């Protein structure tokens, strides 16, 4: 399983498992990997499965995406690559390639006769003996766990839990640890860009249409791309409505301006 490991900062040591065909990364809560880092865009980048690995693509982020220090728009990731989203630096770890088993050799049957040995007596178990059990971290076998995730039921040490706004989150499945209540993700998430596009399109009918309608059209097109990348996002109908209203209203505003200019000639 491929993973992304945060290398520095307040979230150092947090690890994210890459499981889907397309994984979005950014500050927005509608991303598959949501990281509250001020230098990251709301929708910063997307990881798309390519064979046994992942291809990283920047989503026109403000502060850019880098691989091994080089700014990229799209790059195939290799094991050990250092990936930076804004100022946040992570390491991409890919599973090792499977090793071919050695060639089978003909079995040689050897029979050795040994004298019978009496089986050792079972160890004495005291009924009142006190037994101590310590949970081990799933990712670090030599480290004692400090909490158990309420979602995947795995035990983790402090380095594997991500603390955001005072709450500890599992770095693997993103569900609150046992000290809080489990968070059940909604089946769908409304797309904010689609709602804003429709709002600007409607306001532009009545005022400042020359300015607001192009903004509405731009936001609607951006929202359509986001919905295509993340199937959990809803608002496709709002995008279509915003495009229709925006284009029609913009045409009316342009015709009105042309008509007024022609009257002065």
GROMACS .gro file of C-alpha atoms in nm:
model
  265
    1UNK     CA    1   0.000   0.000   0.000
    2UNK     CA    2   0.137   0.343  -0.099
    3UNK     CA    3   0.146   0.617   0.168
    4UNK     CA    4   0.220   0.987   0.215
    5UNK     CA    5   0.416   1.075   0.533
    6UNK     CA    6   0.436   1.432   0.669
    7UNK     CA    7   0.804   1.513   0.740
    8UNK     CA    8   0.791   1.839   0.940
    9UNK     CA    9   0.568   2.082   1.125
   10UNK     CA   10   0.288   2.032   1.376
   11UNK     CA   11   0.160   1.725   1.187
   12UNK     CA   12   0.504   1.555   1.157
   13UNK     CA   13   0.475   1.177   1.149
   14UNK     CA   14   0.114   1.168   1.024
   15UNK     CA   15   0.069   0.910   0.749
   16UNK     CA   16  -0.206   0.884   0.486
   17UNK     CA   17  -0.283   0.555   0.307
   18UNK     CA   18  -0.351   0.588  -0.068
   19UNK     CA   19  -0.639   0.352  -0.146
   20UNK     CA   20  -0.859   0.500  -0.423
   21UNK     CA   21  -0.823   0.542  -0.797
   22UNK     CA   22  -0.827   0.924  -0.758
   23UNK     CA   23  -0.736   1.100  -0.431
   24UNK     CA   24  -0.778   1.477  -0.391
   25UNK     CA   25  -0.556   1.674  -0.149
   26UNK     CA   26  -0.618   2.021  -0.002
   27UNK     CA   27  -0.752   2.232   0.285
   28UNK     CA   28  -1.119   2.185   0.187
   29UNK     CA   29  -1.319   1.934   0.391
   30UNK     CA   30  -1.448   1.773   0.070
   31UNK     CA   31  -1.101   1.632  -0.015
   32UNK     CA   32  -1.005   1.269   0.044
   33UNK     CA   33  -0.695   1.398   0.228
   34UNK     CA   34  -0.781   1.716   0.421
   35UNK     CA   35  -0.482   1.898   0.579
   36UNK     CA   36  -0.529   2.229   0.761
   37UNK     CA   37  -0.215   2.403   0.626
   38UNK     CA   38  -0.244   2.775   0.540
   39UNK     CA   39  -0.004   2.755   0.240
   40UNK     CA   40  -0.219   2.488   0.070
   41UNK     CA   41  -0.511   2.565  -0.161
   42UNK     CA   42  -0.861   2.437  -0.086
   43UNK     CA   43  -0.819   2.192  -0.375
   44UNK     CA   44  -0.443   2.169  -0.419
   45UNK     CA   45  -0.365   1.847  -0.612
   46UNK     CA   46  -0.494   1.505  -0.714
   47UNK     CA   47  -0.325   1.163  -0.710
   48UNK     CA   48  -0.441   0.930  -0.989
   49UNK     CA   49  -0.356   0.559  -0.993
   50UNK     CA   50  -0.129   0.465  -1.284
   51UNK     CA   51  -0.048   0.093  -1.291
   52UNK     CA   52   0.093  -0.001  -0.949
   53UNK     CA   53   0.183   0.358  -0.857
   54UNK     CA   54   0.034   0.708  -0.857
   55UNK     CA   55   0.065   1.011  -1.084
   56UNK     CA   56   0.053   1.351  -0.910
   57UNK     CA   57  -0.121   1.645  -1.081
   58UNK     CA   58  -0.140   2.005  -0.953
   59UNK     CA   59  -0.489   2.165  -0.959
   60UNK     CA   60  -0.365   2.519  -1.040
   61UNK     CA   61  -0.284   2.576  -0.672
   62UNK     CA   62  -0.172   2.918  -0.546
   63UNK     CA   63   0.166   2.809  -0.399
   64UNK     CA   64   0.233   2.521  -0.638
   65UNK     CA   65   0.325   2.154  -0.607
   66UNK     CA   66   0.689   2.031  -0.605
   67UNK     CA   67   0.853   1.690  -0.639
   68UNK     CA   68   1.212   1.669  -0.511
   69UNK     CA   69   1.230   2.051  -0.518
   70UNK     CA   70   1.107   2.090  -0.878
   71UNK     CA   71   0.773   2.263  -0.945
   72UNK     CA   72   0.547   2.031  -1.147
   73UNK     CA   73   0.208   2.028  -1.313
   74UNK     CA   74   0.208   1.649  -1.347
   75UNK     CA   75   0.462   1.385  -1.238
   76UNK     CA   76   0.477   1.007  -1.188
   77UNK     CA   77   0.580   0.942  -0.828
   78UNK     CA   78   0.862   0.706  -0.732
   79UNK     CA   79   0.935   0.548  -0.393
   80UNK     CA   80   1.106   0.799  -0.164
   81UNK     CA   81   1.008   1.111  -0.365
   82UNK     CA   82   0.971   1.426  -0.152
   83UNK     CA   83   0.643   1.599  -0.234
   84UNK     CA   84   0.562   1.957  -0.124
   85UNK     CA   85   0.214   2.112  -0.123
   86UNK     CA   86   0.292   2.480  -0.058
   87UNK     CA   87   0.525   2.473   0.246
   88UNK     CA   88   0.410   2.129   0.366
   89UNK     CA   89   0.666   1.858   0.283
   90UNK     CA   90   0.577   1.488   0.264
   91UNK     CA   91   0.746   1.166   0.149
   92UNK     CA   92   0.586   0.922  -0.094
   93UNK     CA   93   0.643   0.559   0.007
   94UNK     CA   94   0.550   0.281  -0.236
   95UNK     CA   95   0.535  -0.092  -0.153
   96UNK     CA   96   0.840  -0.294  -0.251
   97UNK     CA   97   0.815  -0.500  -0.569
   98UNK     CA   98   0.734  -0.868  -0.503
   99UNK     CA   99   1.037  -1.100  -0.504
  100UNK     CA  100   1.012  -1.411  -0.719
  101UNK     CA  101   1.020  -1.731  -0.511
  102UNK     CA  102   1.328  -1.955  -0.552
  103UNK     CA  103   1.311  -2.246  -0.794
  104UNK     CA  104   1.174  -2.559  -0.635
  105UNK     CA  105   1.419  -2.847  -0.597
  106UNK     CA  106   1.328  -3.216  -0.582
  107UNK     CA  107   1.250  -3.315  -0.226
  108UNK     CA  108   1.485  -3.562  -0.057
  109UNK     CA  109   1.316  -3.783   0.198
  110UNK     CA  110   1.527  -3.853   0.505
  111UNK     CA  111   1.403  -4.069   0.791
  112UNK     CA  112   1.576  -4.045   1.130
  113UNK     CA  113   1.479  -4.276   1.413
  114UNK     CA  114   1.510  -4.118   1.755
  115UNK     CA  115   1.420  -4.259   2.091
  116UNK     CA  116   1.086  -4.143   2.227
  117UNK     CA  117   1.112  -3.841   2.456
  118UNK     CA  118   0.850  -3.768   2.714
  119UNK     CA  119   0.654  -3.451   2.645
  120UNK     CA  120   0.738  -3.164   2.883
  121UNK     CA  121   0.484  -3.092   3.153
  122UNK     CA  122   0.260  -2.790   3.083
  123UNK     CA  123   0.358  -2.473   3.270
  124UNK     CA  124   0.188  -2.410   3.600
  125UNK     CA  125  -0.073  -2.137   3.571
  126UNK     CA  126  -0.172  -1.957   3.885
  127UNK     CA  127  -0.541  -1.858   3.873
  128UNK     CA  128  -0.484  -1.532   4.059
  129UNK     CA  129  -0.170  -1.428   3.869
  130UNK     CA  130  -0.191  -1.070   3.742
  131UNK     CA  131  -0.146  -1.032   3.367
  132UNK     CA  132  -0.049  -0.703   3.205
  133UNK     CA  133  -0.123  -0.633   2.838
  134UNK     CA  134   0.015  -0.334   2.650
  135UNK     CA  135  -0.129  -0.219   2.315
  136UNK     CA  136   0.130  -0.184   2.040
  137UNK     CA  137   0.112   0.081   1.767
  138UNK     CA  138   0.000  -0.061   1.433
  139UNK     CA  139   0.267   0.133   1.238
  140UNK     CA  140   0.549   0.121   1.497
  141UNK     CA  141   0.568  -0.224   1.657
  142UNK     CA  142   0.829  -0.118   1.914
  143UNK     CA  143   0.617   0.174   2.043
  144UNK     CA  144   0.331   0.148   2.291
  145UNK     CA  145  -0.004   0.276   2.164
  146UNK     CA  146  -0.171   0.570   2.338
  147UNK     CA  147  -0.515   0.548   2.179
  148UNK     CA  148  -0.740   0.328   1.966
  149UNK     CA  149  -0.929   0.458   1.660
  150UNK     CA  150  -1.308   0.435   1.684
  151UNK     CA  151  -1.336   0.378   1.307
  152UNK     CA  152  -1.078   0.112   1.211
  153UNK     CA  153  -1.029  -0.019   1.570
  154UNK     CA  154  -0.649  -0.010   1.530
  155UNK     CA  155  -0.410   0.107   1.803
  156UNK     CA  156  -0.174   0.400   1.734
  157UNK     CA  157   0.105   0.591   1.909
  158UNK     CA  158   0.110   0.969   1.944
  159UNK     CA  159   0.303   1.017   1.617
  160UNK     CA  160   0.031   0.839   1.415
  161UNK     CA  161  -0.257   1.052   1.550
  162UNK     CA  162  -0.322   1.391   1.390
  163UNK     CA  163  -0.445   1.665   1.627
  164UNK     CA  164  -0.666   1.928   1.463
  165UNK     CA  165  -0.848   2.191   1.671
  166UNK     CA  166  -0.790   1.995   1.990
  167UNK     CA  167  -0.928   1.664   1.855
  168UNK     CA  168  -0.715   1.357   1.779
  169UNK     CA  169  -0.777   1.201   1.439
  170UNK     CA  170  -0.659   0.864   1.308
  171UNK     CA  171  -0.400   0.928   1.034
  172UNK     CA  172  -0.526   0.624   0.842
  173UNK     CA  173  -0.907   0.645   0.821
  174UNK     CA  174  -0.955   1.009   0.937
  175UNK     CA  175  -1.211   0.915   1.208
  176UNK     CA  176  -1.191   1.060   1.559
  177UNK     CA  177  -0.995   0.849   1.808
  178UNK     CA  178  -1.172   0.676   2.097
  179UNK     CA  179  -1.159   0.986   2.325
  180UNK     CA  180  -1.413   1.155   2.096
  181UNK     CA  181  -1.725   1.032   1.922
  182UNK     CA  182  -1.681   0.861   1.581
  183UNK     CA  183  -1.750   1.092   1.288
  184UNK     CA  184  -1.959   0.928   1.015
  185UNK     CA  185  -1.886   1.086   0.680
  186UNK     CA  186  -2.187   1.200   0.481
  187UNK     CA  187  -2.259   1.012   0.160
  188UNK     CA  188  -2.248   1.341  -0.032
  189UNK     CA  189  -2.103   1.689   0.019
  190UNK     CA  190  -2.247   2.007  -0.139
  191UNK     CA  191  -2.000   2.184  -0.367
  192UNK     CA  192  -1.947   2.542  -0.241
  193UNK     CA  193  -1.816   2.661  -0.578
  194UNK     CA  194  -2.142   2.553  -0.749
  195UNK     CA  195  -2.355   2.743  -0.495
  196UNK     CA  196  -2.142   3.057  -0.531
  197UNK     CA  197  -2.161   3.036  -0.910
  198UNK     CA  198  -2.542   3.024  -0.905
  199UNK     CA  199  -2.557   3.312  -0.653
  200UNK     CA  200  -2.337   3.539  -0.866
  201UNK     CA  201  -2.532   3.448  -1.180
  202UNK     CA  202  -2.866   3.547  -1.021
  203UNK     CA  203  -2.731   3.872  -0.870
  204UNK     CA  204  -2.573   3.962  -1.204
  205UNK     CA  205  -2.916   3.966  -1.371
  206UNK     CA  206  -3.007   4.280  -1.175
  207UNK     CA  207  -2.678   4.463  -1.122
  208UNK     CA  208  -2.311   4.464  -1.226
  209UNK     CA  209  -2.378   4.185  -1.475
  210UNK     CA  210  -2.078   4.277  -1.689
  211UNK     CA  211  -1.855   4.187  -1.390
  212UNK     CA  212  -2.054   3.922  -1.199
  213UNK     CA  213  -2.165   3.703  -1.491
  214UNK     CA  214  -1.808   3.618  -1.607
  215UNK     CA  215  -1.723   3.535  -1.243
  216UNK     CA  216  -2.028   3.307  -1.222
  217UNK     CA  217  -1.935   3.130  -1.547
  218UNK     CA  218  -1.575   3.078  -1.427
  219UNK     CA  219  -1.686   2.937  -1.091
  220UNK     CA  220  -1.940   2.705  -1.258
  221UNK     CA  221  -1.672   2.559  -1.490
  222UNK     CA  222  -1.432   2.511  -1.196
  223UNK     CA  223  -1.709   2.342  -0.992
  224UNK     CA  224  -1.782   2.100  -1.277
  225UNK     CA  225  -1.415   1.991  -1.280
  226UNK     CA  226  -1.418   1.942  -0.902
  227UNK     CA  227  -1.738   1.733  -0.916
  228UNK     CA  228  -1.588   1.516  -1.191
  229UNK     CA  229  -1.279   1.448  -0.975
  230UNK     CA  230  -1.469   1.382  -0.649
  231UNK     CA  231  -1.789   1.170  -0.686
  232UNK     CA  232  -1.899   1.267  -0.331
  233UNK     CA  233  -1.956   1.629  -0.436
  234UNK     CA  234  -2.305   1.739  -0.541
  235UNK     CA  235  -2.419   2.050  -0.726
  236UNK     CA  236  -2.401   1.955  -1.094
  237UNK     CA  237  -2.748   2.104  -1.148
  238UNK     CA  238  -2.642   2.433  -0.991
  239UNK     CA  239  -2.340   2.445  -1.223
  240UNK     CA  240  -2.560   2.396  -1.531
  241UNK     CA  241  -2.810   2.657  -1.413
  242UNK     CA  242  -2.532   2.906  -1.337
  243UNK     CA  243  -2.382   2.857  -1.684
  244UNK     CA  244  -2.716   2.906  -1.862
  245UNK     CA  245  -2.813   3.212  -1.656
  246UNK     CA  246  -2.462   3.359  -1.671
  247UNK     CA  247  -2.426   3.328  -2.049
  248UNK     CA  248  -2.779   3.456  -2.121
  249UNK     CA  249  -2.751   3.749  -1.879
  250UNK     CA  250  -2.404   3.842  -2.007
  251UNK     CA  251  -2.535   3.854  -2.365
  252UNK     CA  252  -2.823   4.079  -2.255
  253UNK     CA  253  -2.585   4.313  -2.068
  254UNK     CA  254  -2.350   4.334  -2.369
  255UNK     CA  255  -2.641   4.408  -2.606
  256UNK     CA  256  -2.763   4.676  -2.367
  257UNK     CA  257  -2.423   4.842  -2.357
  258UNK     CA  258  -2.391   4.831  -2.737
  259UNK     CA  259  -2.740   4.981  -2.775
  260UNK     CA  260  -2.661   5.270  -2.542
  261UNK     CA  261  -2.331   5.342  -2.714
  262UNK     CA  262  -2.503   5.349  -3.057
  263UNK     CA  263  -2.758   5.604  -2.929
  264UNK     CA  264  -2.484   5.854  -2.853
  265UNK     CA  265  -2.342   5.835  -3.207
   0.00000   0.00000   0.00000
